[in-house]
Short mmCIF file of C-alpha atoms in Angstrom, two decimals:
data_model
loop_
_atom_site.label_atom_id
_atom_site.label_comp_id
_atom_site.label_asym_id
_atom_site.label_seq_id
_atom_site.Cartn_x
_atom_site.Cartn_y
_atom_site.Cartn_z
CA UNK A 7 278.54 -25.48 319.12
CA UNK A 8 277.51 -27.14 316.29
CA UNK A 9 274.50 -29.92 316.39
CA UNK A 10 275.07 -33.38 317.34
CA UNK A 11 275.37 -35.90 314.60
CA UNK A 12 273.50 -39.17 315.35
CA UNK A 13 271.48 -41.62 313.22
CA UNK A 14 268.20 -42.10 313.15
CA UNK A 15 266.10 -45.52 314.57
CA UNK A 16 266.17 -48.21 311.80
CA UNK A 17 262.27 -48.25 312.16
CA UNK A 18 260.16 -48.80 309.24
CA UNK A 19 256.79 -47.36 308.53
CA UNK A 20 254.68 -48.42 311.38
CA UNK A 21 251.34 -50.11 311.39
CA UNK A 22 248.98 -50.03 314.53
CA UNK A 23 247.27 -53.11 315.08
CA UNK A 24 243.95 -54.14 317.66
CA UNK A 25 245.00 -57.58 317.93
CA UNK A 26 245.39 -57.61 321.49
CA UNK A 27 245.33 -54.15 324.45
CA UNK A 28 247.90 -51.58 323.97
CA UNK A 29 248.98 -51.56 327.40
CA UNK A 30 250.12 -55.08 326.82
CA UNK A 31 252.08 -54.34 323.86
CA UNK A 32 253.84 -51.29 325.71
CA UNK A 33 254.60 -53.86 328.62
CA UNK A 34 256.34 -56.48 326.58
CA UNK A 35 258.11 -53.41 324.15
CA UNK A 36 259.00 -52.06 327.87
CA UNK A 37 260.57 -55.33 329.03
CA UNK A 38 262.17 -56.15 325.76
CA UNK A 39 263.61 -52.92 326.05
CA UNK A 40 265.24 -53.32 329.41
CA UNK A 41 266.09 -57.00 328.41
CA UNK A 42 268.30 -55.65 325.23
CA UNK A 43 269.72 -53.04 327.86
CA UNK A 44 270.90 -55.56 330.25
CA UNK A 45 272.51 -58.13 327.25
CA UNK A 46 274.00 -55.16 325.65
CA UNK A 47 271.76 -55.34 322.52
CA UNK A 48 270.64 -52.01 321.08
CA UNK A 49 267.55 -51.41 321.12
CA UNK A 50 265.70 -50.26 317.62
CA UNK A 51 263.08 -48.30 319.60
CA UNK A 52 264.50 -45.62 322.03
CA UNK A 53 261.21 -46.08 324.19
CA UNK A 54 262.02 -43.18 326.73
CA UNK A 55 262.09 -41.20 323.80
CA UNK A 56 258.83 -42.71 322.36
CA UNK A 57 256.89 -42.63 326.04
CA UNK A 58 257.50 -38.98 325.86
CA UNK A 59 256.41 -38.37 322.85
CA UNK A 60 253.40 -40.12 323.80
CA UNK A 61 252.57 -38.05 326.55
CA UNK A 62 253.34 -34.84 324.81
CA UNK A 63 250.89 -35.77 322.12
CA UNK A 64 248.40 -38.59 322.77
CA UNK A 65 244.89 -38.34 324.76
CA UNK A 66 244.76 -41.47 326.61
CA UNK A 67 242.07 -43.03 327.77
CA UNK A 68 243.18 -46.66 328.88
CA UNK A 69 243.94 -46.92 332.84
CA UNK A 70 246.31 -49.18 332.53
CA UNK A 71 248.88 -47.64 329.61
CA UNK A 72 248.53 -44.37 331.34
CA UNK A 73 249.97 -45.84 334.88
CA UNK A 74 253.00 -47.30 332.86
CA UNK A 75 253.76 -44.52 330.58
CA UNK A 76 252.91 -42.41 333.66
CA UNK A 77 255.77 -44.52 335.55
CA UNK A 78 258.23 -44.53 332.64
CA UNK A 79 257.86 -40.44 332.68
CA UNK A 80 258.47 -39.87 336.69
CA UNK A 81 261.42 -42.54 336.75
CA UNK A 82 263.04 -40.60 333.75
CA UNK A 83 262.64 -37.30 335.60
CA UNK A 84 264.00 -39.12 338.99
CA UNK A 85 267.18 -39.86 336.88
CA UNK A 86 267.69 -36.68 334.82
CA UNK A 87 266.93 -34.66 338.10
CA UNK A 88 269.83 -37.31 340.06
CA UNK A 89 272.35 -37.12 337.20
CA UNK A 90 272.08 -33.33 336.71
CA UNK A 91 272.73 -32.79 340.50
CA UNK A 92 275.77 -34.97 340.60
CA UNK A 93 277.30 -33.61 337.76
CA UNK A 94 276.85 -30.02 339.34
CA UNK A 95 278.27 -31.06 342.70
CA UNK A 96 281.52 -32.17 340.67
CA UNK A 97 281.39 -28.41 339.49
CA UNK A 98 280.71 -30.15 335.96
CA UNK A 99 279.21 -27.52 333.33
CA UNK A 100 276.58 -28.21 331.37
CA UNK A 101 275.27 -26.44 328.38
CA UNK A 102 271.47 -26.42 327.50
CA UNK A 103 270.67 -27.51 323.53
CA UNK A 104 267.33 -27.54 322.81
CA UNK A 105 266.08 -30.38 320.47
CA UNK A 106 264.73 -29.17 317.80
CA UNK A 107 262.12 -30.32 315.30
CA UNK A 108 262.54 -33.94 313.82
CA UNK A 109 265.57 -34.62 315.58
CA UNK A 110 266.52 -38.11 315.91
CA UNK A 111 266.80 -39.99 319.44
CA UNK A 112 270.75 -40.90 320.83
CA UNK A 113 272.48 -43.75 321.11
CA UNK A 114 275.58 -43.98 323.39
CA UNK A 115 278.72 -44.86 320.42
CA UNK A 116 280.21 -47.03 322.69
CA UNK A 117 277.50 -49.48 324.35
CA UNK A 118 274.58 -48.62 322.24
CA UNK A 119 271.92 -48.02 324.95
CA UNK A 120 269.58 -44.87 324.45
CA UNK A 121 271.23 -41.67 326.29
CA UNK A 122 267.81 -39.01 326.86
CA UNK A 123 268.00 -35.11 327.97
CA UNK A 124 271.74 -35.63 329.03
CA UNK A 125 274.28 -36.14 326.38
CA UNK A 126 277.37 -36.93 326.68
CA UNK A 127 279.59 -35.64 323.80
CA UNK A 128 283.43 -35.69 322.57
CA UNK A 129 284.89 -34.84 318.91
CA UNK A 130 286.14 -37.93 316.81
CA UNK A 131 289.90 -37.21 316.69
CA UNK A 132 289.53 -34.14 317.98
CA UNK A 133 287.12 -32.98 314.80
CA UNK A 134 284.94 -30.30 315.35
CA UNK A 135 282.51 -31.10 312.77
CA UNK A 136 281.96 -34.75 314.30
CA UNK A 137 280.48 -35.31 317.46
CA UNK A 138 279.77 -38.71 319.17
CA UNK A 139 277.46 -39.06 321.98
CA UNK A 140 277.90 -41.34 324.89
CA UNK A 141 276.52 -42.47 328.17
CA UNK A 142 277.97 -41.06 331.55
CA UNK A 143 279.22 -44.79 332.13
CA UNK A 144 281.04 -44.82 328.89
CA UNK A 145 281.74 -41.45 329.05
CA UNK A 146 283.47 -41.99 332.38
CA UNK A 147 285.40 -45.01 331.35
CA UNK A 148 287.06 -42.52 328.96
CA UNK A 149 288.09 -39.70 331.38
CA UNK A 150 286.67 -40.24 335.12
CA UNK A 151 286.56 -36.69 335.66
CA UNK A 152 284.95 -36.05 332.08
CA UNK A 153 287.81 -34.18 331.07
CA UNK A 154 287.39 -33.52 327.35
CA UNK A 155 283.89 -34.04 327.67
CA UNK A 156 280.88 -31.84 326.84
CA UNK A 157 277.33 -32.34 328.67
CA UNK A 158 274.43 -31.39 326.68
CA UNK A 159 270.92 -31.13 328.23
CA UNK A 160 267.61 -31.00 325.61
CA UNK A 161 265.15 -30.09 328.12
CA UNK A 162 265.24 -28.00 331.45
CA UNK A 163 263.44 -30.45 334.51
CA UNK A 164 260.91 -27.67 334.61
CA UNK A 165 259.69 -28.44 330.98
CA UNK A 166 259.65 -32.52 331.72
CA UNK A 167 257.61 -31.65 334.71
CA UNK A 168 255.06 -29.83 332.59
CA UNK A 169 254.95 -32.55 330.11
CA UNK A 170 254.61 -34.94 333.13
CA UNK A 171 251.65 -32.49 334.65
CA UNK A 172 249.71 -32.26 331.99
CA UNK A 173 249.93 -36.03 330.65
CA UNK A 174 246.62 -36.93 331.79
CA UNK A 175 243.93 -39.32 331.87
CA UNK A 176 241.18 -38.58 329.59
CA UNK A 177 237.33 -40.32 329.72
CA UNK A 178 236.50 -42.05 326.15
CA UNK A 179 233.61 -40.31 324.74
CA UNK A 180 230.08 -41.88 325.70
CA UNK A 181 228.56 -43.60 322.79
CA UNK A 182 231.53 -44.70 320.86
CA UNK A 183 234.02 -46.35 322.99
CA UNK A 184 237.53 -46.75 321.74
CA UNK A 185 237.94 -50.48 319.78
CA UNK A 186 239.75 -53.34 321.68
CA UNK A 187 243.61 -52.51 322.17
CA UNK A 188 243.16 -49.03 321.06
CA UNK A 189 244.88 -45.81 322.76
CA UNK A 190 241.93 -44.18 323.45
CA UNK A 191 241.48 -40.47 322.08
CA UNK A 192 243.98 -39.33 319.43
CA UNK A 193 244.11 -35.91 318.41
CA UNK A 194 244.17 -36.38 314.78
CA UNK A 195 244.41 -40.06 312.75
CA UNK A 196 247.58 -39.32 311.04
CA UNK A 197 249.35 -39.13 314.76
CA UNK A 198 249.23 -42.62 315.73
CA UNK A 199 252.17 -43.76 313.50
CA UNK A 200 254.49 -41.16 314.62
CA UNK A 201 254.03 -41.80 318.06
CA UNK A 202 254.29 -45.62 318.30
CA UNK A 203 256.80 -46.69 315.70
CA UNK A 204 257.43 -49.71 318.00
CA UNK A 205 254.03 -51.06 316.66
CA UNK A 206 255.85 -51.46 313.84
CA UNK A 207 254.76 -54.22 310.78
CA UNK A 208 258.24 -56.08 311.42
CA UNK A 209 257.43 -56.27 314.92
CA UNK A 210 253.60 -57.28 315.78
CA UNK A 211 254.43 -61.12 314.50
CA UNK A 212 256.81 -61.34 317.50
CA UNK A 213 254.28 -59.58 319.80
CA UNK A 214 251.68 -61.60 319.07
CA UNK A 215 253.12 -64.33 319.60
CA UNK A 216 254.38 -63.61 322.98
CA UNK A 217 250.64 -62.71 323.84
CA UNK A 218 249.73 -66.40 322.95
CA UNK A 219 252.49 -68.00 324.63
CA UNK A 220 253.24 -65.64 327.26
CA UNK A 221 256.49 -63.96 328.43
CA UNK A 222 259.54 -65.86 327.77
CA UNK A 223 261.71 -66.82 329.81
CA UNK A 224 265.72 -68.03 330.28
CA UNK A 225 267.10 -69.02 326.92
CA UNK A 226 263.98 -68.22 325.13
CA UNK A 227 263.81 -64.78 326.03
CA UNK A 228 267.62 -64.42 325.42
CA UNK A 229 267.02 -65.66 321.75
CA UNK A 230 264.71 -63.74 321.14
CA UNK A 231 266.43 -60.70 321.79
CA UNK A 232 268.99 -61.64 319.82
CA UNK A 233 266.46 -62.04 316.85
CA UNK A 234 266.49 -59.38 313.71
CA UNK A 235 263.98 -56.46 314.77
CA UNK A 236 263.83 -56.79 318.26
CA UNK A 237 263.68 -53.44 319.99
#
């Protein structure tokens, strides 16, 4: 079966900055995240995508943005592992597609949220050189029982729970501590960028200022995911 289309994140070249601690800015970018989910505003940054990428390929040394990425991780597994043994109890197949290099994150076509590890996919007009991915919600608006409906899974649960194993704390090396609001260790300085794109230059003004003023709340939090360049 051939690859699933999907376009990439509209997320320009990102720029890290020390203003204030990471694990602060992968809170709010966390929250935002969940906020766009919940008003049905797509998200620019798939951050389940971008918290595994993290772990996969980031030393970190700061207690408190290991515990959340560490979080993010096991509640992704909980609901991979949940959907996958539903959809096998309805005697559902699903086909294993591993991602391969560079390949963008999903979106679902129909409600825009971020759709990781299980895909939901169906031809446009029954083409079978365009494929459209969807959530299981969406997916299941369209045909309860899936009919017409291919499940994809990118990674086997044994291969998120070696990801999720060996995502581990690391000690900052005596002598030269990491700088306020850094990561920690990186493995190389070219990494940083393709890791976080959320610390994008488009987005730190609107970070920063929620740092000052705190997090938002009621209409100001609405209107400001309803901003350009929110996540």
């Amino acid at each position: 079966m051939p690859s699933v289309a999907a376009g990439e994140s509209p997320v320009g070249p990102p720029t890290f900055s020390f203003a204030f601690p990471a694990a602060y800015q992968y809170q709010l970018a966390l929250e935002r995240y969940e906020w766009n989910e919940v008003k049905n505003v797509k998200s620019i940054v798939p951050m389940i995508h971008v918290s595994w990428n993290v772990a996969r390929t980031v030393k970190i040394s700061d207690p408190d943005l290991y515990k959340m990425i560490k979080y993010c991780l096991m509640q992704s597994i909980k609901h991979c592992q949940v959907q996958r043994e539903s959809l096998v109890r309805s005697g559902k197949k699903i086909a294993y597609q591993g991602r391969v290099k560079d390949e963008p994150a999903y979106y679902c076509n129909e409600c825009d949220v971020e759709v990781f590890n299980i895909l939901f996919v169906t031809s446009e007009n029954g083409s079978k050189n365009t494929y459209l991915v969807h959530c299981e919600a969406c997916a299941r608006k369209r045909s309860v029982s899936l009919h017409g409906v291919v499940v994809l899974e990118q990674y086997k649960t044994e291969e998120l729970i070696h990801i999720y194993d060996s995502f581990t704390l690391v000690r900052a090396e005596s002598g030269s501590p990491p700088p306020p609001g850094a990561l920690g260790c990186f493995r190389s300085s070219r990494q940083l960028p393709a890791v976080l794109p959320f610390l994008c230059a488009a987005e730190l003004p609107a970070l920063a200022d929620l740092a000052k003023r705190g997090a938002p709340s009621g209409g100001q939090q609405e209107k400001l995911c309803q901003g350009p360049g929110g996540l």
